Every structure is written in structure tokens, then in C-alpha cells.
Short mmCIF file of C-alpha atoms and ligand atoms in Angstrom, two decimals:
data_model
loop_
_atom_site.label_atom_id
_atom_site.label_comp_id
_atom_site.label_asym_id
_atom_site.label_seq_id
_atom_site.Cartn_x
_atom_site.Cartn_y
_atom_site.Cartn_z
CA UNK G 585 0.00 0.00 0.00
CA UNK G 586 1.20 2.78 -1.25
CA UNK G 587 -0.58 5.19 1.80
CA UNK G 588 -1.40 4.09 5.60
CA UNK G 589 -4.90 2.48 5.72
CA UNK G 590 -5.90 5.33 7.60
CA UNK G 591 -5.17 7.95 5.13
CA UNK G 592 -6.70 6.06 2.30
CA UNK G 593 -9.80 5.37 4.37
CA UNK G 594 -9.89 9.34 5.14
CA UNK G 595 -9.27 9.16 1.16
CA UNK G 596 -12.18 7.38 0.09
CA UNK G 597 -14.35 8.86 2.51
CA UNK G 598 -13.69 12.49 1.61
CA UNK G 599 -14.32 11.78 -2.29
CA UNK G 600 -17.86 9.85 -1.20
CA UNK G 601 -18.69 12.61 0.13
CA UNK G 602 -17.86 14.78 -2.26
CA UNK G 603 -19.46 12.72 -5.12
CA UNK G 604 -22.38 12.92 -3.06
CA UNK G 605 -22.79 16.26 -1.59
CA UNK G 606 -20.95 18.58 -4.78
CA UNK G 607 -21.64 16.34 -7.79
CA UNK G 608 -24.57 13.96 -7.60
CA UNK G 609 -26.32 17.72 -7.39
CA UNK G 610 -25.11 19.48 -10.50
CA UNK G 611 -25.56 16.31 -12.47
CA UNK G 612 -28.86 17.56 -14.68
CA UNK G 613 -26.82 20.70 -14.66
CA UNK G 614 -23.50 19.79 -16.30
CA UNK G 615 -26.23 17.82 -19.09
CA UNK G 616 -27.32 20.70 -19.68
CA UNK G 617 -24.66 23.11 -20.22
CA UNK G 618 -21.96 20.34 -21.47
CA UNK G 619 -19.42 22.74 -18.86
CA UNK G 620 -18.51 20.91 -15.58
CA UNK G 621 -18.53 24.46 -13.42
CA UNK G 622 -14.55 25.17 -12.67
CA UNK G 623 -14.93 25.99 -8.85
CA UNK G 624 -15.27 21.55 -9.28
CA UNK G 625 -12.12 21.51 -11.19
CA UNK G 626 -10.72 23.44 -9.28
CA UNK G 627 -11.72 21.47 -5.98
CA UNK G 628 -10.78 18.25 -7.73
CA UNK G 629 -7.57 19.65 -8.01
CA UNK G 630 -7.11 20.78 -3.71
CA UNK G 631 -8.19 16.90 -3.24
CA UNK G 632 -5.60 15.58 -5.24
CA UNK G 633 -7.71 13.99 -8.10
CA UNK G 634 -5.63 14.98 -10.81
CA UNK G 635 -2.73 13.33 -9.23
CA UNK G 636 -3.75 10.11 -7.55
CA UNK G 637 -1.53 7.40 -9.81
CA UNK G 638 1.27 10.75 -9.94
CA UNK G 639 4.39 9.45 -7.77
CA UNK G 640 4.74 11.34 -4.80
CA UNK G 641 8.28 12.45 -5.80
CA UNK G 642 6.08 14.38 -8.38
CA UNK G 643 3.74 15.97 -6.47
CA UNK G 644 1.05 13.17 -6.82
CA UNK G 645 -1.12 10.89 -4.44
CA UNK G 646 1.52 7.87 -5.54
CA UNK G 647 -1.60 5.57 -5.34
CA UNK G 648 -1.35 2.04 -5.95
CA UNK G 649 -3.30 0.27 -8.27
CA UNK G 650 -5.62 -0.94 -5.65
CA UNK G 651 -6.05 2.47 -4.15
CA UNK G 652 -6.76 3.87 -7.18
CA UNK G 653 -9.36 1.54 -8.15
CA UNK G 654 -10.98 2.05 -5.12
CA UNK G 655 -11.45 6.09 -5.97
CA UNK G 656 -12.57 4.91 -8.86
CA UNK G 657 -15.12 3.18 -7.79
CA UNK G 658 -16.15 6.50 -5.78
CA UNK G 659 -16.00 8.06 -8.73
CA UNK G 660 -18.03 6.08 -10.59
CA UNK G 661 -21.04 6.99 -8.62
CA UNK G 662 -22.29 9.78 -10.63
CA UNK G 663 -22.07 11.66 -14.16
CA UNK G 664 -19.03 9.97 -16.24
CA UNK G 665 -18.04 13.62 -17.35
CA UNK G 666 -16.71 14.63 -13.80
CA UNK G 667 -14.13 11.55 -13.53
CA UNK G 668 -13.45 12.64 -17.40
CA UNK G 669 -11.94 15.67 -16.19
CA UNK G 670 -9.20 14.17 -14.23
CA UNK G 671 -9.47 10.86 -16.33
CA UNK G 672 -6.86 11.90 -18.92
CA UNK G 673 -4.31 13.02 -15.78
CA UNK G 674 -4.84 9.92 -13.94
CA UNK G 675 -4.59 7.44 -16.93
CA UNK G 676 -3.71 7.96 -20.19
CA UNK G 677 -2.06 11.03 -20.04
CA UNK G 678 0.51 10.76 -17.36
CA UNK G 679 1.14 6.70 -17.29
CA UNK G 680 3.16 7.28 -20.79
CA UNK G 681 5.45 9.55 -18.73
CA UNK G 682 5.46 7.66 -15.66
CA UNK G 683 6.27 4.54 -17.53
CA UNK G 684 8.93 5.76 -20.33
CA UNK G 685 9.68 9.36 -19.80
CA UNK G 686 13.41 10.46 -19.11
CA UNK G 687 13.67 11.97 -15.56
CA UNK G 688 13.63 15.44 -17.02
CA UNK G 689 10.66 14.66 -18.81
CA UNK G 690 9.28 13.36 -15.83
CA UNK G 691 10.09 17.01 -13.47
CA UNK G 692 9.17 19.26 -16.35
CA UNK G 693 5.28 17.65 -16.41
CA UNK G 694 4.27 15.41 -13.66
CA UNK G 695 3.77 18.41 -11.10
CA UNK G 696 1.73 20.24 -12.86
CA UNK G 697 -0.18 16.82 -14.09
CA UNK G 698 -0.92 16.10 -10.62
CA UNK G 699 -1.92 19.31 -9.27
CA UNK G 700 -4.25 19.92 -12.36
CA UNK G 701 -2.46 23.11 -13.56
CA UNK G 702 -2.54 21.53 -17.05
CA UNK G 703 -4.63 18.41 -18.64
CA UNK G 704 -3.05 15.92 -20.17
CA UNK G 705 -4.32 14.62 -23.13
CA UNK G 706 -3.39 11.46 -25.30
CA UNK G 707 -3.55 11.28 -29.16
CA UNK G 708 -3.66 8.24 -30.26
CA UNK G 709 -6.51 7.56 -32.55
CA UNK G 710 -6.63 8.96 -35.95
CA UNK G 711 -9.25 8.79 -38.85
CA UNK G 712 -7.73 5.37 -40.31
CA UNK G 713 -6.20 4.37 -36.96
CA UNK G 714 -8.68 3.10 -34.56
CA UNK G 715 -8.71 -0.72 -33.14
CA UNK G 716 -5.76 -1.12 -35.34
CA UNK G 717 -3.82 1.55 -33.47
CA UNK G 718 -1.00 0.28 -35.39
CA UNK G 719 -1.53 1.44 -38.40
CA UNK G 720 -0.58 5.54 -37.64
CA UNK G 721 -0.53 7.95 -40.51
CA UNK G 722 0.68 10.82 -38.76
CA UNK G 723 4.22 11.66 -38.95
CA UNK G 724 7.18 13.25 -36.97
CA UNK G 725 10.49 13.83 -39.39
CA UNK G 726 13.32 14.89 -38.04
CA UNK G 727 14.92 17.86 -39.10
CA UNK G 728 17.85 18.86 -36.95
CA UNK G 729 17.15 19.14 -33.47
CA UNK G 730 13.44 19.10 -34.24
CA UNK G 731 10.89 17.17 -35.30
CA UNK G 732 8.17 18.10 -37.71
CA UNK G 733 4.51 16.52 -37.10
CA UNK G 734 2.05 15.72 -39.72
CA UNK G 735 -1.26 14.27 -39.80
CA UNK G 736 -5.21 14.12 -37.63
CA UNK G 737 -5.77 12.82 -34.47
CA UNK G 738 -9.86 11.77 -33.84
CA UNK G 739 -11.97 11.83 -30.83
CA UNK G 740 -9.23 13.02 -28.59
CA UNK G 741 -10.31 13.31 -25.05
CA UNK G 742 -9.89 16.25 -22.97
CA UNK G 743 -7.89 18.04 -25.59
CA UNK G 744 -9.87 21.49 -25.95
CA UNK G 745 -8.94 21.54 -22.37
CA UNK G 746 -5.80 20.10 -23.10
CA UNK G 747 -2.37 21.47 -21.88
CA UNK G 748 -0.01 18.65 -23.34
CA UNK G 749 -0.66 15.75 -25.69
CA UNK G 750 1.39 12.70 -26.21
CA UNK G 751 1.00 12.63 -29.76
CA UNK G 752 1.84 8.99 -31.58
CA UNK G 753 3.55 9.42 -34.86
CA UNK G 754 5.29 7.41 -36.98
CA UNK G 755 8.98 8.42 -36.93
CA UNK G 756 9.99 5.89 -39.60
CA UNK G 757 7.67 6.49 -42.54
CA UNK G 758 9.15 3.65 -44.29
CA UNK G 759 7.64 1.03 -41.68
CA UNK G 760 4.64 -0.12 -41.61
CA UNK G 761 2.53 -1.89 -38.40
CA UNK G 762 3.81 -0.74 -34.71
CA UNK G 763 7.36 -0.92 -35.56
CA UNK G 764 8.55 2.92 -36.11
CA UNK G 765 6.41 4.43 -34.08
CA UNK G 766 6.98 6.98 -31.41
CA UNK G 767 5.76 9.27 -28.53
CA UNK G 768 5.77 12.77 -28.36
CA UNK G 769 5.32 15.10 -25.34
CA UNK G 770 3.60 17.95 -27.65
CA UNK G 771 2.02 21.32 -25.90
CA UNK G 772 -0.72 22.82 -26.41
CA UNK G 773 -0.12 26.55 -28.64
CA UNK G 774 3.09 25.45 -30.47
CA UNK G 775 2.78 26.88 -33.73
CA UNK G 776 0.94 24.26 -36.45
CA UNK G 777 -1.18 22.55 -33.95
CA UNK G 778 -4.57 23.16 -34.08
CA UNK G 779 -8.18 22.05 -32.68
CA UNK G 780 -10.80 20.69 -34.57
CA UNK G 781 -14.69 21.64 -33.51
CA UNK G 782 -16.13 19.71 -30.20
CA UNK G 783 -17.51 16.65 -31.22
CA UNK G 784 -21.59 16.50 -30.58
CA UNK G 785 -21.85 12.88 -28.84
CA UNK G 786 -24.56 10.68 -27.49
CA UNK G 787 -23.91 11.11 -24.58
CA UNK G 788 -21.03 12.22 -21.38
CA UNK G 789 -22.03 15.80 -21.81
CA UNK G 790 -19.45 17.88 -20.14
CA UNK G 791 -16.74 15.72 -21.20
CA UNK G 792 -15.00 17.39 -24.60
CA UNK G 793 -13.64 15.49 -27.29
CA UNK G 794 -12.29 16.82 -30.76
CA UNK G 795 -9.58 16.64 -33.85
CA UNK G 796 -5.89 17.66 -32.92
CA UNK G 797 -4.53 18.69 -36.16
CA UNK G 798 -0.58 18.73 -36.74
CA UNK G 799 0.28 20.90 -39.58
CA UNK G 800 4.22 21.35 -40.21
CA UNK G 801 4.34 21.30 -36.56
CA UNK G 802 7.77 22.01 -35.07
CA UNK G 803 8.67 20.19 -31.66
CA UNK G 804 11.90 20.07 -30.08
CA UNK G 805 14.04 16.44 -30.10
CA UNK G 806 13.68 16.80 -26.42
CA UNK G 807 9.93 16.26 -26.94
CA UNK G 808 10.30 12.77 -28.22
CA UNK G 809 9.10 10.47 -24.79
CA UNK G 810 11.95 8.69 -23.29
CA UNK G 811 14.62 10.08 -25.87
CA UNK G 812 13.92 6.88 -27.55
CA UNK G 813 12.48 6.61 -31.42
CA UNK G 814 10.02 3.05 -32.32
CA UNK G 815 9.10 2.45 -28.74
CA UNK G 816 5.67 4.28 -29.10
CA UNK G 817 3.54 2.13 -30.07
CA UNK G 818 4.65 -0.32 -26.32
CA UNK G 819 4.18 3.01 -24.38
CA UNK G 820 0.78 3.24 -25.77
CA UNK G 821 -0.18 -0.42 -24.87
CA UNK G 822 0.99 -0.36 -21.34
CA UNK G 823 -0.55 2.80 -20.61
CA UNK G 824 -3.94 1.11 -21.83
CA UNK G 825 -3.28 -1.64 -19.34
CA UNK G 826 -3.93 0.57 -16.39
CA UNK G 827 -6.08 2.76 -17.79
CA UNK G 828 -8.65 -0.20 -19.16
CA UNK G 829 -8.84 -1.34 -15.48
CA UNK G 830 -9.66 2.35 -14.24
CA UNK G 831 -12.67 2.34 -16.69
CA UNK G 832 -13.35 -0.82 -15.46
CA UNK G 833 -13.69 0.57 -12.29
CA UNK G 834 -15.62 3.24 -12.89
CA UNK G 835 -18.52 1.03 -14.71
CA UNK G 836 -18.61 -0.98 -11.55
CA UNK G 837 -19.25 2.56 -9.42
CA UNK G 838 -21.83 3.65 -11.84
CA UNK G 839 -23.56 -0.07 -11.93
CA UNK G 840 -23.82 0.23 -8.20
CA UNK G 841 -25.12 3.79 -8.21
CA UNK G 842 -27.80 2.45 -10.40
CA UNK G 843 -28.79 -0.51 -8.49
CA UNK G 844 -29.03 2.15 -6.02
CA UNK G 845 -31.34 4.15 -7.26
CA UNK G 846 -33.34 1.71 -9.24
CA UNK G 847 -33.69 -0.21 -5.55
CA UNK G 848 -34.94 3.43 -4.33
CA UNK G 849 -37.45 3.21 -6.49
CA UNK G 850 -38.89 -0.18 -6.90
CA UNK G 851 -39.36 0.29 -3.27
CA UNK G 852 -41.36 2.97 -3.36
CA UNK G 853 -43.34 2.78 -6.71
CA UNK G 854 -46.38 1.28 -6.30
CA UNK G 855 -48.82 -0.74 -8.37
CA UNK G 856 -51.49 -3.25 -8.63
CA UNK G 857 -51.20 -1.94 -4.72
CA UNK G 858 -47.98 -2.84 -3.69
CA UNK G 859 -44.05 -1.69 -4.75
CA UNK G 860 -42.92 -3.12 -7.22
CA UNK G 861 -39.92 -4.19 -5.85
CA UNK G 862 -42.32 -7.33 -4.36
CA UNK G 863 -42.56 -8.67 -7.91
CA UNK G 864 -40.13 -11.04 -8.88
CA UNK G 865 -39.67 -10.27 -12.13
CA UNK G 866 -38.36 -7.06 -10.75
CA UNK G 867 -36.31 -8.74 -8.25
CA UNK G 868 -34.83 -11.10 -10.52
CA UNK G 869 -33.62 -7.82 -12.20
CA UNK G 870 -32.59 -6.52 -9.35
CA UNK G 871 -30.72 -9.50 -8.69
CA UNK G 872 -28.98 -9.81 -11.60
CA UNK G 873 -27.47 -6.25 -11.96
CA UNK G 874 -26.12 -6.86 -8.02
CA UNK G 875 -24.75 -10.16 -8.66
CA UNK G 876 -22.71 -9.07 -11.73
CA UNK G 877 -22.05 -5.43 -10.36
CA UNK G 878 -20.39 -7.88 -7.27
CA UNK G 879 -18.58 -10.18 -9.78
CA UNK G 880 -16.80 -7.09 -11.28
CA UNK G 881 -15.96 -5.33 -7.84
CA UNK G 882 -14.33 -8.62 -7.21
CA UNK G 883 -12.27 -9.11 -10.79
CA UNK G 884 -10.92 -5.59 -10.60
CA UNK G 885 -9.88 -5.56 -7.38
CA UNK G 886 -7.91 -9.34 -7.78
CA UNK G 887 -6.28 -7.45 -11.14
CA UNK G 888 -5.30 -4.26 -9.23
CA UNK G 889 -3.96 -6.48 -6.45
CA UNK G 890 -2.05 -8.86 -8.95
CA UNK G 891 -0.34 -5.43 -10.72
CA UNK G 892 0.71 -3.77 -7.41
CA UNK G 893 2.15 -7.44 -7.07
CA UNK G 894 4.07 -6.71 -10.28
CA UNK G 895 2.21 -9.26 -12.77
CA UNK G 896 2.19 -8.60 -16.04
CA UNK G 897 -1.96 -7.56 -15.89
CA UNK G 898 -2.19 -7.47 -19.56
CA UNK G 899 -5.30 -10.29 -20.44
CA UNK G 900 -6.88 -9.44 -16.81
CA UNK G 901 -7.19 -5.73 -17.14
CA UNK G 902 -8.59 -6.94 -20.53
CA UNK G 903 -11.00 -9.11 -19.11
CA UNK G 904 -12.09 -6.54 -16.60
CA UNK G 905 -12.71 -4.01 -19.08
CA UNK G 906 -14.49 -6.12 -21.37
CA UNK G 907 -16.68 -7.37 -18.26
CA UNK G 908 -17.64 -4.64 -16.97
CA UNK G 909 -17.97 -2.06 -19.62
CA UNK G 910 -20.52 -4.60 -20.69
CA UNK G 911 -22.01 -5.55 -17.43
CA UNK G 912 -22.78 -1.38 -16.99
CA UNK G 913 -24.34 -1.49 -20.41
CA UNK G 914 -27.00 -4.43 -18.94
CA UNK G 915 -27.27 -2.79 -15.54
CA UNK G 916 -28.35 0.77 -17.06
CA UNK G 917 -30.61 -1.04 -19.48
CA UNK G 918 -32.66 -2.97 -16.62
CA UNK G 919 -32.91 0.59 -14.68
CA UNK G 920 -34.64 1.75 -16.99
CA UNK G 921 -36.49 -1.00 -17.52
CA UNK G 922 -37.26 -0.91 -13.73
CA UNK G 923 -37.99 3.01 -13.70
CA UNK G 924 -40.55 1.91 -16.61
CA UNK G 925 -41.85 5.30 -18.49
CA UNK G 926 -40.10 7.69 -15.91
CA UNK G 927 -36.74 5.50 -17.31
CA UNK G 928 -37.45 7.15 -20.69
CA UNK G 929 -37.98 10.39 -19.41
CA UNK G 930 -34.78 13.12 -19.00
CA UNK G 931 -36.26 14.10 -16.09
CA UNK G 932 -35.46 11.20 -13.57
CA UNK G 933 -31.90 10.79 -14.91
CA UNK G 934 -31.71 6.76 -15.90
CA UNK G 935 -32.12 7.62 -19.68
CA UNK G 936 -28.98 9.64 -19.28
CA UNK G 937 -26.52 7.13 -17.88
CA UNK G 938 -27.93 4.95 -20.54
CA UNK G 939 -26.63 6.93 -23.25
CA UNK G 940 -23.29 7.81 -20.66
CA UNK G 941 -22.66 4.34 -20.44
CA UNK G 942 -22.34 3.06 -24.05
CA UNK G 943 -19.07 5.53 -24.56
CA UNK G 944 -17.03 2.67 -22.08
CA UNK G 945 -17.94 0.05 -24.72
CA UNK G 946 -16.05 1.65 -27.39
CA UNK G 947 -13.28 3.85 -25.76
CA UNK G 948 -9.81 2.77 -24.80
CA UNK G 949 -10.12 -0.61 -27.42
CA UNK G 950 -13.98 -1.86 -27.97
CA UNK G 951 -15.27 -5.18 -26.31
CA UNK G 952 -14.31 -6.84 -29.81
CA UNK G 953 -10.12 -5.57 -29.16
CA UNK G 954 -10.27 -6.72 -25.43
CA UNK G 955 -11.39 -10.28 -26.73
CA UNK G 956 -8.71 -10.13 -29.47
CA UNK G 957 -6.10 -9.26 -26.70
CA UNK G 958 -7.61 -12.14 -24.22
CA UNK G 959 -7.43 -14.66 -26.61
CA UNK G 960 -4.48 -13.80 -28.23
CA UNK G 961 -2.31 -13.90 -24.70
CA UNK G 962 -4.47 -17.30 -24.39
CA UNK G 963 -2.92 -19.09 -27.50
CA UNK G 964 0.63 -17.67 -26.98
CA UNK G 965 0.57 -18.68 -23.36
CA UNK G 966 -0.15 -21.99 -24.26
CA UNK G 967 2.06 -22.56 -27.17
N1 COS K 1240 2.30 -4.19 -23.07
C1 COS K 1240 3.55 -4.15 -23.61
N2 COS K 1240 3.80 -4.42 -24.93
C2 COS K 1240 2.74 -4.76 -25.69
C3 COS K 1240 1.42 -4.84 -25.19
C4 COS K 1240 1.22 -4.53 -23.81
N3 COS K 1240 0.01 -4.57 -23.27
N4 COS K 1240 0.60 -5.20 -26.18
C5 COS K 1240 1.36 -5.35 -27.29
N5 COS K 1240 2.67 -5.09 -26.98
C6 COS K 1240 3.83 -5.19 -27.88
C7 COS K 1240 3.91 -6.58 -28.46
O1 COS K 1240 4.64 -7.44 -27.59
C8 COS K 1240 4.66 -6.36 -29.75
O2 COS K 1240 6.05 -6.24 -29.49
P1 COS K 1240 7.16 -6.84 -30.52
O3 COS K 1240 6.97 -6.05 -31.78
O4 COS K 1240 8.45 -6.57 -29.84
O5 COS K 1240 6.83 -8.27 -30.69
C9 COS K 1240 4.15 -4.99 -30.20
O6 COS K 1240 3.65 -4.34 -29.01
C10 COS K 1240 3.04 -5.09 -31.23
O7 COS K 1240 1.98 -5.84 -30.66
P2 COS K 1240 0.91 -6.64 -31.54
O8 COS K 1240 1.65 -7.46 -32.56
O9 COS K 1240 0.00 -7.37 -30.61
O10 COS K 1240 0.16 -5.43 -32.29
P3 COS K 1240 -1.10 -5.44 -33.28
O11 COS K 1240 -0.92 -4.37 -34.28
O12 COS K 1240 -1.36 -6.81 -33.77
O13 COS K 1240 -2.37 -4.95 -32.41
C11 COS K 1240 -3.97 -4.47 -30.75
C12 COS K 1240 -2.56 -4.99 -31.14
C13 COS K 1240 -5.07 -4.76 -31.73
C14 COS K 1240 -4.27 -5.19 -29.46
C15 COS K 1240 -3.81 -2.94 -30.50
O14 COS K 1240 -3.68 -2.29 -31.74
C16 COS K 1240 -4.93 -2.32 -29.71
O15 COS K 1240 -4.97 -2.41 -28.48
N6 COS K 1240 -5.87 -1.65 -30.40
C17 COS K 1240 -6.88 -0.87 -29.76
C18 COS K 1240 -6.37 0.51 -29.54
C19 COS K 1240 -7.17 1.25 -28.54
O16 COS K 1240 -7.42 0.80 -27.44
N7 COS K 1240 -7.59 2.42 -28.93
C20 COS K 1240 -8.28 3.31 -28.07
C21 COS K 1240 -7.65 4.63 -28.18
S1 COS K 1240 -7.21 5.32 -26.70
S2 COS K 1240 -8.87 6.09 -26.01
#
């Protein structure tokens, strides 16, 4: 354990209550406006979010895996678009430094990761580059002591708030597949990057996606992550180890929060004169959501444990994400199932983590990529 049980129990307790007494509130709000307000960044930031899987020589929380899934599961317990905001910090955009960065690397960013003074943002999908994250288009040439970046980045989370981007770009253009492939520490406002307009999703209003555009874009050699050319396309996969189990995480806090409220109201909805919740059709739903929202409390935890251990985590954090992105996905669809009409309706809130929920299917490699990964660590661990 990375902090005395005490603190991490003083941990977990302060973020409850903050889910519960700043968030759970401004929920229809954030929907609304597609802004989380910045007095909640802002407190995010005094708490530590931003930093939590930061090392403490950094400035960060230093959290284990374990401890981290367990905010996570906190976290889970409201709108997706507030754990967005310090989603890219935690996972993604930190773990590439914090895995492969040089030490200078590492001092010049992490701080100001972990204390939220800039988001970090990861670029790693482009138009022709999605499940086969292999095949990158964009470019980075050196010239001199730079390098020049060329090419579109899709969907990128966070980056219209972004500060710095670890931009994947193909530093051999000769190669093809993952081999030539490499990281770049990129900030925002160097001249030839640019922002494509918000993408208008299905859901997760609040959270802000768009294009990153490079366009002749000069970086220094010092930008390229670790010092090291080819070894991008390995920095990107280990960072998605960790952060597929955060998501993981999160799916299981939201399942619960449903079961929650869709317990709430079965109790108290009445009809053919009694609440529904008496019916065992509605029970067996009931049942079902708590039994699987259990069996992926349990599977992320082991996986967390088994990291912090120092196992490779690879086909677990896999299995967890598949799991449970898809176990939230069944969950949210028997709320509103449970919730009946008033599940349809904006009003009561169900139909929106409906829509929230379908983003963790797709995101950070679809349910189809995690089975690809699980069974392809299968058949090579058994040949
Ligand atoms: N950790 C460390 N190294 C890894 C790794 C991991 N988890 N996964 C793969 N690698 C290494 C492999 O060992 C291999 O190394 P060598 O070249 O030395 O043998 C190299 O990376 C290439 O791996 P692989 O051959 O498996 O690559 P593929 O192109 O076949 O594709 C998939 C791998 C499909 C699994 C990968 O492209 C993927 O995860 N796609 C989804 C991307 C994604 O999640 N996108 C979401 C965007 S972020 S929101």
C-alpha cells in the first residue's frame, strides 16, 4: 500500500462525500450546459484527483493500483463527465510519462499533471487508426534538433482543455505496423497545432472530445518520450493496461449507483397496490445487476492487487474491461427498464446514464479488441 490504511480510508471517505454532496447535485446541470462548473475543477484539483496514480516524488497521491481503483469506484457513482476531467491526468495522459519518460521529462510535467495546472491529453486515434492503433498515418520527421509533425488525431479526449498531448507518430515512414512508431510530449499553442470543432456525442455531456490537427508542426528532439524513437507504439499499450482497469472501475461505481437508485425506487413505486420491488420479475432484475455489479468489484480488485504485485496484468485488465464495460451497459438497461416510463424520461436521470454508459464500450479498445487481446495472450501462453 502505497498510503497508511488510515489515510486512504480518510481518502475514500472524503471523495464519497464529495461525489455525493458537490456532484450527484449538479448532475442535470453539467447535461445541460456540457461545462462541468470550474470551482469543481478546481476542488478536484485541492483533493488531489488529478494526481492520484502521480508518484509522490512528483507531487502526486503515488496511489497504488488498488487504491486507485478504489477512488474509482467513488468516482463512478455519478455523471461519467466529472471523472473525465481528471481521467486523462490519472490514466492515459501521465502513465506514458510515468512509464517511459526520461527523468527530465518526468520534473518538467508530472507536477503540474498532478496538481491539475494543465490536462493531459493522449492522441492516439486517428481517422484510419482506430482498433488497429498500429496502423498511424501521422508523422514526426526529423529535421535537426526538431521534429516536424504531420497528420489528424480523432476523438481526442480532454484536448480542448488540453495542456499537453502525447501525440503517436510514426517516426519511420518507411515502416509499416507498430514498428517505427513513437511518442511525443507535444504542448498545447506550439505553432501548427490546431483544434478541430467539439464533437456532438450521445452522450457524457461535459466531457470534450475533438480533432488535434498537426500541420508542419515544429517540436523540439527533447519532446520525443523517453529520448527513444520506435518504442511508441509499447508506451501506448501499457498505458492502456492501467487505464482499461480504471474504466473498469468506474462502470462498476456507476452499476452500483444504479442498483441504487433503481432499488430506491422499486421500493417505493407502487402498483397493482404494492411496490414493485415485491414482484419477482423485478427482483430477478434486481438480482442480476447486483450479482454481476459484485462479480466485477471482485475481478478488478484481484487485477489491481495482482499489478501492485508486479504481474504482467495485460489479459486481466482486458478481461475486466471487457466485463464490466458490458455488465454497466446491462445494468443501465434494466434501470430503466425498472424506472418503466419515468426510465425514458430526462427528467429522472436513468435515460442519461444509458446513453453515458455506451461511450465505455467503445473507448480505450472496444469489447471486440479486449477479446482479441484475451485470446491472443491465451494461444501464446499456451504454445
Ligand atoms: N504491453 C507491452 N507491450 C505490448 C502490449 C502490452 N500490453 N501489447 C502489445 N505489446 C507489444 C507486443 O509485444 C509487440 O512487441 P514486438 O513487436 O516486440 O513483438 C508490439 O507491441 C506489437 O503488438 P501486436 O503485434 O499485438 O500489435 P497489433 O498491431 O497486432 O495490435 C492491438 C494490437 C489490436 C491489441 C492494438 O492495436 C490495440 O490495443 N488496439 C486498440 C487501440 C485502442 O485501445 N484504442 C483506443 C484509443 S485510446 S482512447
Amino acid at each position: 500500500m502505497a498510503l497508511d490504511n488510515e489515510s486512504l480510508d480518510q481518502l475514500i471517505k472524503g471523495v464519497r462525500r464529495f461525489v455525493k454532496e458537490r456532484l450527484v447535485p449538479l448532475e442535470a446541470q453539467v447535461a445541460e450546459t456540457d461545462e462541468v462548473p470550474s470551482e469543481i475543477i478546481r476542488e478536484m484539483g485541492e483533493m488531489g484527483l488529478f494526481g492520484m496514480s502521480v508518484p509522490e516524488q512528483y507531487g502526486g497521491l503515488g496511489l497504488n493500483a488498488e487504491e486507485e481503483m478504489a477512488i474509482a469506484f467513488e468516482m463512478g457513482q455519478t455523471s461519467p463527465a466529472f471523472r473525465s476531467k481528471i481521467g486523462t491526468n490519472v490514466g492515459i495522459g501521465s502513465q506514458g510519462i510515468v512509464l517511459d519518460g526520461t527523468e527530465e521529462q518526468k520534473e518538467k510535467y508530472l507536477p503540474k499533471i498532478a496538481s491539475g495546472e494543465i490536462i493531459a491529453s493522449f492522441a492516439l486515434t486517428e481517422p484510419d487508426a482506430g482498433s488497429d492503433a498500429g496502423a498511424q498515418k501521422t508523422t514526426a520527421i526529423r529535421d535537426g534538433d526538431s521534429y516536424i509533425l504531420n497528420g489528424t488525431k480523432r476523438f481526442i479526449t480532454n484536448a480542448p482543455e488540453a495542456g499537453l498531448f502525447t501525440v503517436f507518430a510514426r517516426t519511420d515512414p518507411q515502416s509499416k505496423g507498430t514498428k517505427g512508431v513513437s511518442a511525443f510530449l507535444v504542448e498545447s499553442g506550439v505553432p501548427g497545432l490546431s483544434l478541430g470543432k467539439n464533437d456532438v456525442k450521445m452522450g457524457q455531456r461535459g466531457a470534450h472530445t475533438c480533432d488535434v490537427i498537426f500541420d508542419d508542426c515544429r517540436v523540439p528532439a527533447s519532446a520525443l518520450l523517453g529520448g527513444v524513437e520506435g518504442q511508441g507504439f509499447k508506451t501506448a499499450m501499457k498505458t492502456l493496461d492501467r487505464g482499461r482497469l480504471h474504466i473498469a472501475a468506474v462502470c462498476t461505481g456507476i452499476a452500483e449507483r444504479l442498483i441504487r437508485d433503481s432499488l430506491a425506487y422499486a421500493m417505493e413505486r407502487k402498483q397493482f397496490g404494492r411496490p414493485i420491488a415485491e414482484f419477482q420479475l423485478i427482483q430477478d432484475m434486481l438480482a442480476q445487476s447486483r450479482t454481476e455489479a459484485y462479480a466485477a468489484r471482485c475481478m478488478v480488485m484481484e487485477t489491481a492487487k495482482k499489478r501492485d504485485a508486479g504481474e504482467n496484468v495485460s489479459t486481466e485488465a482486458s478481461c475486466c474491461k471487457l466485463f464490466c464495460t458490458e455488465m454497466v451497459g446491462r445494468v443501465a438497461d434494466r434501470a430503466v427498464q425498472i424506472y418503466g416510463g419515468a426510465g425514458y424520461v430526462a427528467e429522472y436521470g436513468i435515460e442519461r446514464f444509458y446513453r453515458d454508459v455506451r461511450l465505455f464500450r467503445l473507448y480505450e479498445g472496444t469489447s471486440e479488441i479486449q477479446k482479441l487481446v484475451i485470446a491472443r495472450n491465451m494461444i501464446r501462453g499456451a504454445s
